[in-house]
Amino acid sequence: MARVRLSVAERREELLRAAIEQIEARGVAAVRIADVASALGVSNALVLYHFSTKEKLVAAAFTFAAEDDLARLRKLLGRRTSALRRLRAAVRWYAPTGQAKGWRLWIEGWAVALREPALRDVTKSLDQEWKAAIAEVIAEGVAAGEFRCPDPTAAALRLTALLDGLAVQLTSYPGAVPRSRAQEWVDEALARELGLSAQQ
């Protein structure tokens, strides 16, 4: 059966999705250009035509995954409802107990970013955008009188640090923390940061 001819953009997206799958399955260090090519039944040369090195392919794959995550975050935070509802929806989605996928991918990325400047830039950019978006909605809620928070930027940092840490525990050490307990901790942390009672 002949392969359908894809546009350059469609081909790049196909390659990036395959790279993400291979990274999740094999890890960044072990994945090869040949693995991505084989998964799609294309040549190594085609992958290298679009991404001249493995490092560029990996950085582009993480950027692609990050853009997907950020688009979902923007959608959740852009809803026409209270800041508190938007925050809860975003935090529950992002939490390792929610529907966000790819925690294994991001844990891999953080580890490799220690030595790979291109990947460090990608993961740092996503981290900054995520924190800025959360801080902005916290500030909106404060301005609207929904809750109190003297430092939205610091609150966003503390919340995301908790979520990232729980993700490492739940992904790397299954069973170390029950998911229901992790969700309780996330809800309690959000309430603390916003000066809310447990019932609010």
PDB file of N, CA and C in Angstrom, residues 22-107:
ATOM      1  N   GLN A  22       8.397   7.431  21.071  1.00  0.00           N
ATOM      2  CA  GLN A  22       9.640   6.692  21.260  1.00  0.00           C
ATOM      3  C   GLN A  22      10.394   7.154  22.513  1.00  0.00           C
ATOM      4  N   ILE A  23      10.362   8.444  22.775  1.00  0.00           N
ATOM      5  CA  ILE A  23      11.012   8.972  23.986  1.00  0.00           C
ATOM      6  C   ILE A  23      10.319   8.416  25.223  1.00  0.00           C
ATOM      7  N   GLU A  24       8.988   8.401  25.208  1.00  0.00           N
ATOM      8  CA  GLU A  24       8.249   7.869  26.351  1.00  0.00           C
ATOM      9  C   GLU A  24       8.530   6.383  26.550  1.00  0.00           C
ATOM     10  N   ALA A  25       8.694   5.649  25.463  1.00  0.00           N
ATOM     11  CA  ALA A  25       8.913   4.206  25.552  1.00  0.00           C
ATOM     12  C   ALA A  25      10.363   3.846  25.902  1.00  0.00           C
ATOM     13  N   ARG A  26      11.334   4.587  25.339  1.00  0.00           N
ATOM     14  CA  ARG A  26      12.735   4.199  25.460  1.00  0.00           C
ATOM     15  C   ARG A  26      13.570   5.115  26.341  1.00  0.00           C
ATOM     16  N   GLY A  27      13.105   6.341  26.524  1.00  0.00           N
ATOM     17  CA  GLY A  27      13.901   7.336  27.228  1.00  0.00           C
ATOM     18  C   GLY A  27      14.722   8.138  26.238  1.00  0.00           C
ATOM     19  N   VAL A  28      15.038   9.367  26.595  1.00  0.00           N
ATOM     20  CA  VAL A  28      15.756  10.267  25.695  1.00  0.00           C
ATOM     21  C   VAL A  28      17.124   9.709  25.341  1.00  0.00           C
ATOM     22  N   ALA A  29      17.846   9.204  26.320  1.00  0.00           N
ATOM     23  CA  ALA A  29      19.214   8.741  26.080  1.00  0.00           C
ATOM     24  C   ALA A  29      19.251   7.570  25.099  1.00  0.00           C
ATOM     25  N   ALA A  30      18.269   6.682  25.181  1.00  0.00           N
ATOM     26  CA  ALA A  30      18.287   5.470  24.366  1.00  0.00           C
ATOM     27  C   ALA A  30      17.651   5.638  22.987  1.00  0.00           C
ATOM     28  N   VAL A  31      16.779   6.601  22.834  1.00  0.00           N
ATOM     29  CA  VAL A  31      16.069   6.734  21.559  1.00  0.00           C
ATOM     30  C   VAL A  31      17.044   7.126  20.450  1.00  0.00           C
ATOM     31  N   ARG A  32      16.819   6.554  19.258  1.00  0.00           N
ATOM     32  CA  ARG A  32      17.668   6.839  18.103  1.00  0.00           C
ATOM     33  C   ARG A  32      16.815   7.345  16.950  1.00  0.00           C
ATOM     34  N   ILE A  33      17.454   8.018  16.026  1.00  0.00           N
ATOM     35  CA  ILE A  33      16.770   8.450  14.802  1.00  0.00           C
ATOM     36  C   ILE A  33      16.124   7.238  14.139  1.00  0.00           C
ATOM     37  N   ALA A  34      16.835   6.115  14.132  1.00  0.00           N
ATOM     38  CA  ALA A  34      16.333   4.889  13.502  1.00  0.00           C
ATOM     39  C   ALA A  34      15.036   4.407  14.151  1.00  0.00           C
ATOM     40  N   ASP A  35      14.874   4.615  15.464  1.00  0.00           N
ATOM     41  CA  ASP A  35      13.646   4.196  16.145  1.00  0.00           C
ATOM     42  C   ASP A  35      12.449   4.987  15.641  1.00  0.00           C
ATOM     43  N   VAL A  36      12.641   6.276  15.482  1.00  0.00           N
ATOM     44  CA  VAL A  36      11.556   7.142  14.995  1.00  0.00           C
ATOM     45  C   VAL A  36      11.224   6.785  13.556  1.00  0.00           C
ATOM     46  N   ALA A  37      12.243   6.604  12.740  1.00  0.00           N
ATOM     47  CA  ALA A  37      12.029   6.247  11.330  1.00  0.00           C
ATOM     48  C   ALA A  37      11.307   4.910  11.213  1.00  0.00           C
ATOM     49  N   SER A  38      11.760   3.938  11.985  1.00  0.00           N
ATOM     50  CA  SER A  38      11.173   2.598  11.939  1.00  0.00           C
ATOM     51  C   SER A  38       9.706   2.611  12.363  1.00  0.00           C
ATOM     52  N   ALA A  39       9.387   3.404  13.370  1.00  0.00           N
ATOM     53  CA  ALA A  39       8.007   3.475  13.865  1.00  0.00           C
ATOM     54  C   ALA A  39       7.042   3.948  12.777  1.00  0.00           C
ATOM     55  N   LEU A  40       7.552   4.747  11.847  1.00  0.00           N
ATOM     56  CA  LEU A  40       6.709   5.284  10.779  1.00  0.00           C
ATOM     57  C   LEU A  40       6.932   4.594   9.435  1.00  0.00           C
ATOM     58  N   GLY A  41       7.918   3.701   9.381  1.00  0.00           N
ATOM     59  CA  GLY A  41       8.220   3.040   8.122  1.00  0.00           C
ATOM     60  C   GLY A  41       8.831   3.976   7.094  1.00  0.00           C
ATOM     61  N   VAL A  42       9.660   4.921   7.578  1.00  0.00           N
ATOM     62  CA  VAL A  42      10.346   5.848   6.678  1.00  0.00           C
ATOM     63  C   VAL A  42      11.851   5.689   6.866  1.00  0.00           C
ATOM     64  N   SER A  43      12.609   6.367   6.042  1.00  0.00           N
ATOM     65  CA  SER A  43      14.065   6.255   6.130  1.00  0.00           C
ATOM     66  C   SER A  43      14.644   7.186   7.187  1.00  0.00           C
ATOM     67  N   ASN A  44      15.816   6.819   7.678  1.00  0.00           N
ATOM     68  CA  ASN A  44      16.549   7.699   8.601  1.00  0.00           C
ATOM     69  C   ASN A  44      16.805   9.044   7.930  1.00  0.00           C
ATOM     70  N   ALA A  45      17.094   8.994   6.630  1.00  0.00           N
ATOM     71  CA  ALA A  45      17.406  10.217   5.885  1.00  0.00           C
ATOM     72  C   ALA A  45      16.240  11.206   5.916  1.00  0.00           C
ATOM     73  N   LEU A  46      15.010  10.692   5.881  1.00  0.00           N
ATOM     74  CA  LEU A  46      13.847  11.584   5.923  1.00  0.00           C
ATOM     75  C   LEU A  46      13.779  12.305   7.263  1.00  0.00           C
ATOM     76  N   VAL A  47      14.014  11.573   8.342  1.00  0.00           N
ATOM     77  CA  VAL A  47      14.001  12.191   9.670  1.00  0.00           C
ATOM     78  C   VAL A  47      15.104  13.247   9.750  1.00  0.00           C
ATOM     79  N   LEU A  48      16.280  12.904   9.260  1.00  0.00           N
ATOM     80  CA  LEU A  48      17.412  13.838   9.301  1.00  0.00           C
ATOM     81  C   LEU A  48      17.215  15.032   8.370  1.00  0.00           C
ATOM     82  N   TYR A  49      16.440  14.864   7.318  1.00  0.00           N
ATOM     83  CA  TYR A  49      16.123  15.982   6.428  1.00  0.00           C
ATOM     84  C   TYR A  49      15.349  17.065   7.199  1.00  0.00           C
ATOM     85  N   HIS A  50      14.409  16.622   8.035  1.00  0.00           N
ATOM     86  CA  HIS A  50      13.575  17.560   8.804  1.00  0.00           C
ATOM     87  C   HIS A  50      14.261  18.035  10.082  1.00  0.00           C
ATOM     88  N   PHE A  51      15.060  17.184  10.703  1.00  0.00           N
ATOM     89  CA  PHE A  51      15.740  17.502  11.966  1.00  0.00           C
ATOM     90  C   PHE A  51      17.167  16.989  11.822  1.00  0.00           C
ATOM     91  N   SER A  52      18.094  17.845  11.596  1.00  0.00           N
ATOM     92  CA  SER A  52      19.438  17.429  11.184  1.00  0.00           C
ATOM     93  C   SER A  52      20.206  16.601  12.209  1.00  0.00           C
ATOM     94  N   THR A  53      19.788  16.634  13.475  1.00  0.00           N
ATOM     95  CA  THR A  53      20.449  15.828  14.506  1.00  0.00           C
ATOM     96  C   THR A  53      19.404  15.268  15.463  1.00  0.00           C
ATOM     97  N   LYS A  54      19.803  14.275  16.216  1.00  0.00           N
ATOM     98  CA  LYS A  54      18.911  13.723  17.239  1.00  0.00           C
ATOM     99  C   LYS A  54      18.558  14.801  18.267  1.00  0.00           C
ATOM    100  N   GLU A  55      19.544  15.615  18.641  1.00  0.00           N
ATOM    101  CA  GLU A  55      19.307  16.659  19.645  1.00  0.00           C
ATOM    102  C   GLU A  55      18.237  17.643  19.175  1.00  0.00           C
ATOM    103  N   LYS A  56      18.286  17.998  17.893  1.00  0.00           N
ATOM    104  CA  LYS A  56      17.275  18.924  17.355  1.00  0.00           C
ATOM    105  C   LYS A  56      15.901  18.266  17.294  1.00  0.00           C
ATOM    106  N   LEU A  57      15.864  16.982  16.965  1.00  0.00           N
ATOM    107  CA  LEU A  57      14.599  16.246  16.950  1.00  0.00           C
ATOM    108  C   LEU A  57      13.997  16.196  18.349  1.00  0.00           C
ATOM    109  N   VAL A  58      14.820  15.872  19.337  1.00  0.00           N
ATOM    110  CA  VAL A  58      14.336  15.770  20.720  1.00  0.00           C
ATOM    111  C   VAL A  58      13.833  17.125  21.218  1.00  0.00           C
ATOM    112  N   ALA A  59      14.599  18.192  20.972  1.00  0.00           N
ATOM    113  CA  ALA A  59      14.173  19.528  21.408  1.00  0.00           C
ATOM    114  C   ALA A  59      12.867  19.925  20.731  1.00  0.00           C
ATOM    115  N   ALA A  60      12.735  19.622  19.435  1.00  0.00           N
ATOM    116  CA  ALA A  60      11.499  19.950  18.706  1.00  0.00           C
ATOM    117  C   ALA A  60      10.326  19.127  19.224  1.00  0.00           C
ATOM    118  N   ALA A  61      10.575  17.870  19.584  1.00  0.00           N
ATOM    119  CA  ALA A  61       9.511  17.021  20.116  1.00  0.00           C
ATOM    120  C   ALA A  61       8.999  17.563  21.447  1.00  0.00           C
ATOM    121  N   PHE A  62       9.917  17.993  22.304  1.00  0.00           N
ATOM    122  CA  PHE A  62       9.503  18.565  23.581  1.00  0.00           C
ATOM    123  C   PHE A  62       8.763  19.887  23.377  1.00  0.00           C
ATOM    124  N   THR A  63       9.213  20.693  22.432  1.00  0.00           N
ATOM    125  CA  THR A  63       8.522  21.946  22.131  1.00  0.00           C
ATOM    126  C   THR A  63       7.099  21.657  21.668  1.00  0.00           C
ATOM    127  N   PHE A  64       6.955  20.658  20.807  1.00  0.00           N
ATOM    128  CA  PHE A  64       5.643  20.272  20.289  1.00  0.00           C
ATOM    129  C   PHE A  64       4.729  19.821  21.433  1.00  0.00           C
ATOM    130  N   ALA A  65       5.257  18.973  22.313  1.00  0.00           N
ATOM    131  CA  ALA A  65       4.477  18.501  23.465  1.00  0.00           C
ATOM    132  C   ALA A  65       4.115  19.671  24.378  1.00  0.00           C
ATOM    133  N   ALA A  66       5.060  20.585  24.576  1.00  0.00           N
ATOM    134  CA  ALA A  66       4.825  21.751  25.433  1.00  0.00           C
ATOM    135  C   ALA A  66       3.719  22.625  24.870  1.00  0.00           C
ATOM    136  N   GLU A  67       3.724  22.824  23.557  1.00  0.00           N
ATOM    137  CA  GLU A  67       2.683  23.644  22.939  1.00  0.00           C
ATOM    138  C   GLU A  67       1.304  23.023  23.116  1.00  0.00           C
ATOM    139  N   ASP A  68       1.223  21.695  23.029  1.00  0.00           N
ATOM    140  CA  ASP A  68      -0.046  21.010  23.288  1.00  0.00           C
ATOM    141  C   ASP A  68      -0.518  21.268  24.718  1.00  0.00           C
ATOM    142  N   ASP A  69       0.404  21.136  25.670  1.00  0.00           N
ATOM    143  CA  ASP A  69       0.069  21.359  27.076  1.00  0.00           C
ATOM    144  C   ASP A  69      -0.361  22.807  27.314  1.00  0.00           C
ATOM    145  N   LEU A  70       0.371  23.735  26.732  1.00  0.00           N
ATOM    146  CA  LEU A  70       0.053  25.154  26.925  1.00  0.00           C
ATOM    147  C   LEU A  70      -1.281  25.523  26.284  1.00  0.00           C
ATOM    148  N   ALA A  71      -1.585  24.933  25.153  1.00  0.00           N
ATOM    149  CA  ALA A  71      -2.879  25.203  24.503  1.00  0.00           C
ATOM    150  C   ALA A  71      -4.020  24.745  25.399  1.00  0.00           C
ATOM    151  N   ARG A  72      -3.867  23.576  26.008  1.00  0.00           N
ATOM    152  CA  ARG A  72      -4.890  23.059  26.932  1.00  0.00           C
ATOM    153  C   ARG A  72      -4.995  23.956  28.166  1.00  0.00           C
ATOM    154  N   LEU A  73      -3.852  24.384  28.694  1.00  0.00           N
ATOM    155  CA  LEU A  73      -3.853  25.275  29.848  1.00  0.00           C
ATOM    156  C   LEU A  73      -4.572  26.589  29.517  1.00  0.00           C
ATOM    157  N   ARG A  74      -4.242  27.167  28.376  1.00  0.00           N
ATOM    158  CA  ARG A  74      -4.883  28.439  27.979  1.00  0.00           C
ATOM    159  C   ARG A  74      -6.391  28.275  27.829  1.00  0.00           C
ATOM    160  N   LYS A  75      -6.804  27.129  27.304  1.00  0.00           N
ATOM    161  CA  LYS A  75      -8.238  26.874  27.156  1.00  0.00           C
ATOM    162  C   LYS A  75      -8.920  26.812  28.524  1.00  0.00           C
ATOM    163  N   LEU A  76      -8.312  26.105  29.456  1.00  0.00           N
ATOM    164  CA  LEU A  76      -8.888  25.999  30.799  1.00  0.00           C
ATOM    165  C   LEU A  76      -8.931  27.358  31.499  1.00  0.00           C
ATOM    166  N   LEU A  77      -7.851  28.117  31.386  1.00  0.00           N
ATOM    167  CA  LEU A  77      -7.782  29.408  32.080  1.00  0.00           C
ATOM    168  C   LEU A  77      -8.556  30.500  31.369  1.00  0.00           C
ATOM    169  N   GLY A  78      -8.920  30.262  30.115  1.00  0.00           N
ATOM    170  CA  GLY A  78      -9.659  31.257  29.350  1.00  0.00           C
ATOM    171  C   GLY A  78     -11.171  31.124  29.440  1.00  0.00           C
ATOM    172  N   ARG A  79     -11.648  30.154  30.183  1.00  0.00           N
ATOM    173  CA  ARG A  79     -13.100  29.962  30.316  1.00  0.00           C
ATOM    174  C   ARG A  79     -13.749  31.182  30.949  1.00  0.00           C
ATOM    175  N   ARG A  80     -15.013  31.361  30.670  1.00  0.00           N
ATOM    176  CA  ARG A  80     -15.755  32.495  31.224  1.00  0.00           C
ATOM    177  C   ARG A  80     -16.432  32.063  32.512  1.00  0.00           C
ATOM    178  N   THR A  81     -15.628  32.007  33.548  1.00  0.00           N
ATOM    179  CA  THR A  81     -16.121  31.643  34.870  1.00  0.00           C
ATOM    180  C   THR A  81     -15.192  32.293  35.890  1.00  0.00           C
ATOM    181  N   SER A  82     -15.410  32.009  37.143  1.00  0.00           N
ATOM    182  CA  SER A  82     -14.603  32.651  38.181  1.00  0.00           C
ATOM    183  C   SER A  82     -13.135  32.209  38.093  1.00  0.00           C
ATOM    184  N   ALA A  83     -12.277  33.046  38.642  1.00  0.00           N
ATOM    185  CA  ALA A  83     -10.848  32.709  38.677  1.00  0.00           C
ATOM    186  C   ALA A  83     -10.629  31.434  39.485  1.00  0.00           C
ATOM    187  N   LEU A  84     -11.370  31.280  40.575  1.00  0.00           N
ATOM    188  CA  LEU A  84     -11.219  30.099  41.416  1.00  0.00           C
ATOM    189  C   LEU A  84     -11.557  28.827  40.648  1.00  0.00           C
ATOM    190  N   ARG A  85     -12.645  28.837  39.898  1.00  0.00           N
ATOM    191  CA  ARG A  85     -13.021  27.652  39.108  1.00  0.00           C
ATOM    192  C   ARG A  85     -11.976  27.352  38.044  1.00  0.00           C
ATOM    193  N   ARG A  86     -11.468  28.398  37.397  1.00  0.00           N
ATOM    194  CA  ARG A  86     -10.445  28.204  36.369  1.00  0.00           C
ATOM    195  C   ARG A  86      -9.171  27.625  36.971  1.00  0.00           C
ATOM    196  N   LEU A  87      -8.775  28.161  38.124  1.00  0.00           N
ATOM    197  CA  LEU A  87      -7.578  27.658  38.799  1.00  0.00           C
ATOM    198  C   LEU A  87      -7.734  26.195  39.199  1.00  0.00           C
ATOM    199  N   ARG A  88      -8.868  25.872  39.795  1.00  0.00           N
ATOM    200  CA  ARG A  88      -9.090  24.487  40.219  1.00  0.00           C
ATOM    201  C   ARG A  88      -9.058  23.542  39.023  1.00  0.00           C
ATOM    202  N   ALA A  89      -9.691  23.951  37.931  1.00  0.00           N
ATOM    203  CA  ALA A  89      -9.702  23.101  36.731  1.00  0.00           C
ATOM    204  C   ALA A  89      -8.294  22.899  36.192  1.00  0.00           C
ATOM    205  N   ALA A  90      -7.519  23.980  36.136  1.00  0.00           N
ATOM    206  CA  ALA A  90      -6.157  23.888  35.597  1.00  0.00           C
ATOM    207  C   ALA A  90      -5.260  23.042  36.492  1.00  0.00           C
ATOM    208  N   VAL A  91      -5.337  23.268  37.798  1.00  0.00           N
ATOM    209  CA  VAL A  91      -4.489  22.526  38.732  1.00  0.00           C
ATOM    210  C   VAL A  91      -4.870  21.045  38.747  1.00  0.00           C
ATOM    211  N   ARG A  92      -6.147  20.742  38.706  1.00  0.00           N
ATOM    212  CA  ARG A  92      -6.574  19.338  38.701  1.00  0.00           C
ATOM    213  C   ARG A  92      -6.185  18.648  37.400  1.00  0.00           C
ATOM    214  N   TRP A  93      -6.235  19.389  36.295  1.00  0.00           N
ATOM    215  CA  TRP A  93      -5.821  18.803  35.014  1.00  0.00           C
ATOM    216  C   TRP A  93      -4.313  18.530  35.029  1.00  0.00           C
ATOM    217  N   TYR A  94      -3.535  19.498  35.493  1.00  0.00           N
ATOM    218  CA  TYR A  94      -2.077  19.411  35.479  1.00  0.00           C
ATOM    219  C   TYR A  94      -1.543  18.411  36.501  1.00  0.00           C
ATOM    220  N   ALA A  95      -2.246  18.259  37.603  1.00  0.00           N
ATOM    221  CA  ALA A  95      -1.785  17.378  38.676  1.00  0.00           C
ATOM    222  C   ALA A  95      -1.585  15.963  38.148  1.00  0.00           C
ATOM    223  N   PRO A  96      -0.635  15.225  38.706  1.00  0.00           N
ATOM    224  CA  PRO A  96      -0.396  13.856  38.239  1.00  0.00           C
ATOM    225  C   PRO A  96      -1.580  12.930  38.494  1.00  0.00           C
ATOM    226  N   THR A  97      -2.595  13.411  39.202  1.00  0.00           N
ATOM    227  CA  THR A  97      -3.809  12.621  39.417  1.00  0.00           C
ATOM    228  C   THR A  97      -4.872  12.974  38.388  1.00  0.00           C
ATOM    229  N   GLY A  98      -4.602  13.961  37.558  1.00  0.00           N
ATOM    230  CA  GLY A  98      -5.585  14.422  36.575  1.00  0.00           C
ATOM    231  C   GLY A  98      -5.406  13.784  35.214  1.00  0.00           C
ATOM    232  N   GLN A  99      -5.888  14.502  34.170  1.00  0.00           N
ATOM    233  CA  GLN A  99      -5.880  13.945  32.824  1.00  0.00           C
ATOM    234  C   GLN A  99      -4.650  14.345  32.007  1.00  0.00           C
ATOM    235  N   ALA A 100      -3.787  15.156  32.551  1.00  0.00           N
ATOM    236  CA  ALA A 100      -2.584  15.544  31.810  1.00  0.00           C
ATOM    237  C   ALA A 100      -1.746  14.307  31.552  1.00  0.00           C
ATOM    238  N   LYS A 101      -1.301  14.190  30.312  1.00  0.00           N
ATOM    239  CA  LYS A 101      -0.479  13.040  29.951  1.00  0.00           C
ATOM    240  C   LYS A 101       0.971  13.490  29.841  1.00  0.00           C
ATOM    241  N   GLY A 102       1.846  12.528  29.749  1.00  0.00           N
ATOM    242  CA  GLY A 102       3.217  12.867  29.431  1.00  0.00           C
ATOM    243  C   GLY A 102       4.134  13.140  30.600  1.00  0.00           C
ATOM    244  N   TRP A 103       3.750  12.769  31.838  1.00  0.00           N
ATOM    245  CA  TRP A 103       4.654  13.023  32.961  1.00  0.00           C
ATOM    246  C   TRP A 103       5.966  12.277  32.787  1.00  0.00           C
ATOM    247  N   ARG A 104       5.916  11.064  32.252  1.00  0.00           N
ATOM    248  CA  ARG A 104       7.146  10.306  32.019  1.00  0.00           C
ATOM    249  C   ARG A 104       8.044  11.065  31.041  1.00  0.00           C
ATOM    250  N   LEU A 105       7.435  11.640  30.019  1.00  0.00           N
ATOM    251  CA  LEU A 105       8.174  12.436  29.036  1.00  0.00           C
ATOM    252  C   LEU A 105       8.864  13.621  29.707  1.00  0.00           C
ATOM    253  N   TRP A 106       8.141  14.333  30.571  1.00  0.00           N
ATOM    254  CA  TRP A 106       8.719  15.529  31.201  1.00  0.00           C
ATOM    255  C   TRP A 106       9.788  15.181  32.223  1.00  0.00           C
ATOM    256  N   ILE A 107       9.625  14.091  32.929  1.00  0.00           N
ATOM    257  CA  ILE A 107      10.667  13.676  33.873  1.00  0.00           C
ATOM    258  C   ILE A 107      11.943  13.343  33.101  1.00  0.00           C
TER     259      ILE A 107
END
